[in-house]
Amino acid sequence: MAIERPHLVELHQVTQESVRLDRVRTGTLRAITRYRLFAQEEGQIAQLPWYPGDWIDQGELLMALDDSLLRSQITRSRAELNRAERDLERVRALSQRNLVSVEELQRRETELEIARAELAILTTRLSYTRMAAPFSGVVTERLSEPGNFASKNTHLLTLIDPQSVVVDLQLSEQVITHLRVGDEVEIQLDALGARQFPGKITRIYPEVDPLTRRGQIEIRPDPVPDGALPGQLARVSLSANLQQRMMIPFAALRYEQGEYVYVMNEDRKIEKREVITGLRVADRVEVLSGLESGDRIVIRGFMGLTEGREVLPVIPLAEREA
């Protein structure tokens, strides 16, 4: 009976090691400070002097509606308020001589309160016919024209602050947990060439999409480069030094209804060990469970290798030549 010769394999001893995470991911520039001007009152547009690309200073008039009808209503409301005040004074004088009922006095007081409220409503509505820029910025959308009738809640114009741009970036849950607000990054904008711009992580969203297992972060260029525009493609270089991790060569992983590796035991025989992996860094992968430091795993010589087979470790050529 022929004696089965040991199977030749190359091994790797599992250890804890420091890991530097380097990733380049693409994202999109977005302006955080964005104002969409909606008509809060209905009427004919009297002024809408801005076009896309125009710079507007804070406080400048964005839009004005024809307010002639409202001003007429305010004039009438003030007249009614004055009449209500005179009526109340007259009734109070009569009430002091017990010539009118308490109910009549209360009715006149209520009429005065209603007149004041109606005037306040009309005054507020009048203020909605002229809208000013809440901040300095650039017009990106003009959606109507003077002379058009604007109904309530009609979108008329959009204003952004170009200095408020951030990069929206989607990252794997395995990467995002290693980042912190304030981490420095490098940003490259394809539209501006190969130059790298500094930036910082300013926000890490607290949820991960359960379907994609990806989370979102915001990165602010500091300073915002000239020529940066919302919607542009950004390439972000991320780096992080991780704590000691159990890393193994990616080539050691096998797949069969899950991930596993081949481990050589003290008798130089092969055991099949299921593992759970985490972060992949270059040609190495993190092992979260299934292995311990000191385990010796197979990284080469898988052809014909089966569980229980006796193996003979070989020294890699590079180590022999060294």
C-alpha positions as CSV (number, residue, x, y, z in Angstrom):
1,M,0.0,0.0,0.0
2,A,1.5,3.4,-1.1
3,I,2.1,5.9,1.6
4,E,0.5,9.3,0.8
5,R,3.1,12.0,0.7
6,P,2.5,15.2,2.6
7,H,0.9,18.0,0.6
8,L,3.2,20.9,0.0
9,V,1.7,24.3,1.1
10,E,2.9,27.8,1.9
11,L,1.7,29.1,5.3
12,H,1.1,32.4,6.9
13,Q,1.2,32.9,10.7
14,V,-1.7,35.1,11.9
15,T,-0.7,38.2,13.9
16,Q,-2.2,41.5,15.0
17,E,-0.8,44.4,12.9
18,S,-1.3,48.1,12.5
19,V,-3.3,49.1,9.5
20,R,-3.4,52.3,7.5
21,L,-6.7,52.8,5.6
22,D,-6.3,54.6,2.3
23,R,-9.3,55.1,0.1
24,V,-10.2,57.2,-2.9
25,R,-14.0,57.7,-3.4
26,T,-16.0,59.9,-5.7
27,G,-18.7,62.3,-4.6
28,T,-20.7,65.3,-5.7
29,L,-20.4,69.0,-4.8
30,R,-23.6,70.4,-3.2
31,A,-24.4,73.9,-1.9
32,I,-25.7,73.6,1.7
33,T,-27.1,77.2,1.7
34,R,-29.9,77.2,-0.8
35,Y,-33.0,79.4,-0.9
36,R,-36.0,78.5,-3.0
37,L,-38.2,81.5,-3.4
38,F,-41.9,80.6,-3.4
39,A,-44.8,83.0,-3.8
40,Q,-46.4,83.3,-0.4
41,E,-49.1,85.6,-1.8
42,E,-50.9,85.4,-5.2
43,G,-50.8,88.1,-7.7
44,Q,-49.2,89.4,-10.9
45,I,-45.4,89.5,-10.9
46,A,-44.3,93.1,-11.1
47,Q,-40.6,92.6,-10.7
48,L,-38.3,89.6,-11.1
49,P,-35.0,91.2,-12.2
50,W,-32.6,88.3,-11.8
51,Y,-31.3,85.6,-14.1
52,P,-29.1,82.5,-13.6
53,G,-25.5,83.5,-12.8
54,D,-26.5,86.9,-11.3
55,W,-24.9,87.8,-8.0
56,I,-27.3,89.2,-5.4
57,D,-26.3,90.9,-2.2
58,Q,-28.1,90.1,1.1
59,G,-31.2,92.3,1.4
60,E,-31.6,93.1,-2.3
61,L,-35.1,92.7,-3.7
62,L,-35.7,89.3,-5.3
63,M,-39.3,89.6,-6.4
64,A,-42.3,92.0,-6.2
65,L,-45.9,91.3,-6.9
66,D,-48.6,93.8,-7.9
67,D,-49.9,95.0,-4.5
68,S,-52.5,97.5,-5.5
69,L,-55.4,95.4,-4.5
70,L,-53.9,94.6,-1.1
71,R,-53.2,98.3,-0.4
72,S,-56.8,99.2,-1.2
73,Q,-57.9,96.4,1.2
74,I,-55.6,97.8,3.9
75,T,-57.0,101.3,3.4
76,R,-60.5,100.0,3.9
77,S,-59.4,97.9,6.9
78,R,-57.9,101.0,8.6
79,A,-61.1,102.9,8.1
80,E,-63.1,100.0,9.6
81,L,-60.6,99.9,12.5
82,N,-61.0,103.7,13.1
83,R,-64.8,103.3,13.1
84,A,-64.6,100.4,15.5
85,E,-62.5,102.5,17.9
86,R,-65.0,105.4,17.7
87,D,-67.9,103.1,18.3
88,L,-66.2,101.5,21.3
89,E,-65.5,104.9,22.8
90,R,-69.1,106.0,22.4
91,V,-70.5,102.7,23.9
92,R,-68.1,103.0,26.8
93,A,-69.3,106.5,27.6
94,L,-72.9,105.3,27.5
95,S,-72.0,102.2,29.6
96,Q,-70.7,104.5,32.4
97,R,-74.2,106.0,32.6
98,N,-75.8,102.5,32.4
99,L,-77.5,103.4,29.0
100,V,-76.2,100.2,27.2
101,S,-76.0,96.6,28.2
102,V,-72.8,94.8,29.2
103,E,-73.4,92.5,26.1
104,E,-73.3,95.5,23.8
105,L,-70.1,96.8,25.3
106,Q,-68.5,93.3,24.9
107,R,-69.7,93.1,21.3
108,R,-68.1,96.5,20.4
109,E,-64.8,95.4,22.1
110,T,-64.8,92.2,20.1
111,E,-65.4,94.1,16.8
112,L,-62.4,96.3,17.6
113,E,-60.2,93.2,18.2
114,I,-61.4,91.7,14.9
115,A,-60.7,94.9,13.0
116,R,-57.1,95.0,14.4
117,A,-56.5,91.3,13.5
118,E,-57.8,91.8,10.0
119,L,-55.5,94.8,9.5
120,A,-52.5,92.8,10.9
121,I,-53.3,89.9,8.4
122,L,-53.5,92.3,5.5
123,T,-50.2,94.0,6.5
124,T,-48.5,90.6,6.7
125,R,-49.8,89.6,3.3
126,L,-48.5,92.9,1.9
127,S,-45.1,92.1,3.2
128,Y,-45.2,88.9,1.2
129,T,-45.5,90.8,-2.1
130,R,-41.8,92.0,-1.8
131,M,-39.2,89.4,-0.9
132,A,-35.5,90.2,-0.3
133,A,-32.4,88.0,-0.5
134,P,-31.8,86.3,2.9
135,F,-28.1,86.0,2.1
136,S,-25.6,87.0,-0.6
137,G,-25.4,84.4,-3.4
138,V,-25.9,83.4,-7.0
139,V,-29.1,82.8,-8.9
140,T,-29.3,79.2,-10.2
141,E,-33.0,79.1,-11.4
142,R,-35.5,81.7,-12.7
143,L,-38.8,80.0,-13.2
144,S,-41.2,82.8,-14.2
145,E,-41.4,86.2,-15.8
146,P,-42.8,89.6,-15.0
147,G,-46.5,89.8,-16.0
148,N,-47.2,86.2,-15.2
149,F,-49.7,85.4,-12.5
150,A,-48.2,83.7,-9.5
151,S,-50.4,81.4,-7.4
152,K,-49.5,80.7,-3.8
153,N,-46.5,78.3,-3.4
154,T,-45.3,78.9,-6.9
155,H,-41.5,78.4,-7.2
156,L,-40.1,81.5,-8.8
157,L,-36.4,81.6,-8.2
158,T,-33.5,79.7,-6.5
159,L,-30.5,81.3,-4.8
160,I,-27.3,79.5,-3.5
161,D,-24.3,80.6,-1.6
162,P,-21.3,79.2,-3.7
163,Q,-19.1,79.4,-0.6
164,S,-21.2,76.8,1.2
165,V,-20.4,73.9,-1.1
166,V,-19.6,70.5,0.5
167,V,-18.8,67.1,-1.0
168,D,-21.5,64.4,-0.4
169,L,-19.8,61.1,-0.2
170,Q,-21.2,57.6,0.1
171,L,-19.0,55.1,1.9
172,S,-19.2,51.4,3.0
173,E,-20.2,50.8,6.6
174,Q,-16.8,49.1,7.1
175,V,-15.0,52.3,6.1
176,I,-17.3,55.0,7.6
177,T,-16.9,53.7,11.2
178,H,-13.2,54.5,11.1
179,L,-13.7,58.2,10.2
180,R,-14.2,61.1,12.5
181,V,-15.5,64.7,12.2
182,G,-12.5,66.9,11.7
183,D,-10.4,64.3,9.8
184,E,-8.4,66.0,7.0
185,V,-8.8,64.8,3.4
186,E,-7.6,65.7,-0.1
187,I,-10.1,66.7,-2.8
188,Q,-9.6,66.6,-6.5
189,L,-12.2,68.2,-8.8
190,D,-12.1,66.8,-12.3
191,A,-13.3,70.1,-13.8
192,L,-10.3,71.9,-12.3
193,G,-7.6,69.4,-13.3
194,A,-5.3,67.3,-11.2
195,R,-4.7,69.8,-8.4
196,Q,-5.5,68.6,-4.9
197,F,-7.4,70.8,-2.4
198,P,-7.5,70.4,1.3
199,G,-10.8,69.6,3.1
200,K,-12.2,68.3,6.4
201,I,-15.0,65.9,7.3
202,T,-17.7,68.2,8.8
203,R,-20.6,65.7,9.2
204,I,-21.1,62.0,9.4
205,Y,-24.7,60.9,9.1
206,P,-25.9,58.7,11.9
207,E,-27.6,56.1,9.7
208,V,-26.5,53.5,7.2
209,D,-28.8,52.5,4.3
210,P,-30.0,48.9,5.2
211,L,-30.2,48.0,1.5
212,T,-26.7,49.2,0.3
213,R,-25.0,49.1,3.7
214,R,-23.5,52.5,2.9
215,G,-23.5,55.7,4.9
216,Q,-23.0,59.4,4.0
217,I,-20.5,62.0,5.0
218,E,-20.1,65.7,4.2
219,I,-16.7,67.2,3.4
220,R,-16.1,70.9,3.3
221,P,-13.3,72.2,1.0
222,D,-11.2,74.7,3.0
223,P,-11.0,77.1,1.3
224,V,-13.5,76.6,-1.5
225,P,-11.5,76.6,-4.7
226,D,-12.3,79.1,-7.5
227,G,-14.4,77.4,-10.1
228,A,-16.0,74.9,-7.8
229,L,-19.7,74.5,-8.7
230,P,-22.5,72.4,-7.2
231,G,-22.9,69.2,-9.1
232,Q,-19.3,68.8,-10.0
233,L,-17.5,65.4,-9.6
234,A,-15.1,65.2,-6.7
235,R,-12.5,62.6,-5.9
236,V,-11.7,62.4,-2.2
237,S,-8.6,60.7,-0.7
238,L,-9.3,59.4,2.8
239,S,-6.7,58.1,5.2
240,A,-7.0,56.7,8.7
241,N,-4.7,54.8,11.1
242,L,-6.5,51.9,12.6
243,Q,-5.8,50.1,15.9
244,Q,-4.2,46.7,15.9
245,R,-6.2,44.4,13.6
246,M,-6.0,40.7,12.8
247,M,-5.2,40.8,9.1
248,I,-4.5,37.9,6.7
249,P,-3.6,37.7,3.0
250,F,-6.8,37.9,0.9
251,A,-5.5,34.8,-1.0
252,A,-6.1,32.6,2.0
253,L,-9.8,33.0,1.8
254,R,-11.9,30.2,0.4
255,Y,-15.6,30.2,-0.4
256,E,-18.2,27.5,0.0
257,Q,-21.5,28.7,1.6
258,G,-19.5,31.2,3.4
259,E,-15.9,32.1,3.9
260,Y,-13.3,29.8,5.4
261,V,-9.5,29.2,5.6
262,Y,-7.3,26.1,5.9
263,V,-5.4,25.9,9.2
264,M,-2.5,23.6,9.9
265,N,-2.8,22.0,13.4
266,E,0.0,20.7,15.6
267,D,0.0,17.4,13.8
268,R,0.6,19.1,10.5
269,K,-2.9,18.2,9.4
270,I,-5.4,20.6,7.8
271,E,-8.5,21.9,9.5
272,K,-11.2,23.8,7.8
273,R,-12.1,27.0,9.8
274,E,-15.0,29.2,9.1
275,V,-14.2,32.9,9.5
276,I,-16.0,36.3,9.4
277,T,-14.2,39.0,7.6
278,G,-14.3,42.8,7.8
279,L,-12.3,45.5,6.2
280,R,-10.2,44.8,3.1
281,V,-7.0,46.9,2.8
282,A,-5.0,46.3,-0.4
283,D,-4.2,42.5,-0.6
284,R,-5.2,41.9,3.0
285,V,-8.4,41.4,4.8
286,E,-9.5,41.8,8.4
287,V,-10.7,38.7,10.3
288,L,-13.3,39.4,12.9
289,S,-13.8,35.9,14.2
290,G,-12.6,32.3,13.6
291,L,-8.9,32.7,14.0
292,E,-6.4,33.5,16.8
293,S,-3.0,35.0,16.8
294,G,-0.4,32.3,16.1
295,D,-2.7,30.2,13.9
296,R,-0.9,29.0,10.7
297,I,-3.1,29.3,7.6
298,V,-2.5,28.1,4.0
299,I,-2.0,30.8,1.5
300,R,-0.7,28.7,-1.4
301,G,-1.0,25.1,-2.5
302,F,-4.8,24.6,-2.5
303,M,-4.9,22.3,-5.5
304,G,-6.0,18.8,-4.2
305,L,-6.0,20.1,-0.5
306,T,-8.7,18.6,1.7
307,E,-9.5,18.7,5.4
308,G,-7.5,16.2,7.4
309,R,-4.7,16.0,4.8
310,E,-1.1,16.0,6.2
311,V,0.9,18.9,4.8
312,L,4.5,19.9,4.5
313,P,5.2,23.7,4.8
314,V,7.6,25.1,2.3
315,I,9.6,28.3,2.5
316,P,8.7,30.9,-0.1
317,L,11.3,31.5,-2.8
318,A,11.7,35.1,-1.8
319,E,12.6,34.1,1.7
320,R,15.0,31.4,0.5
321,E,16.9,33.9,-1.7
322,A,17.0,36.4,1.2
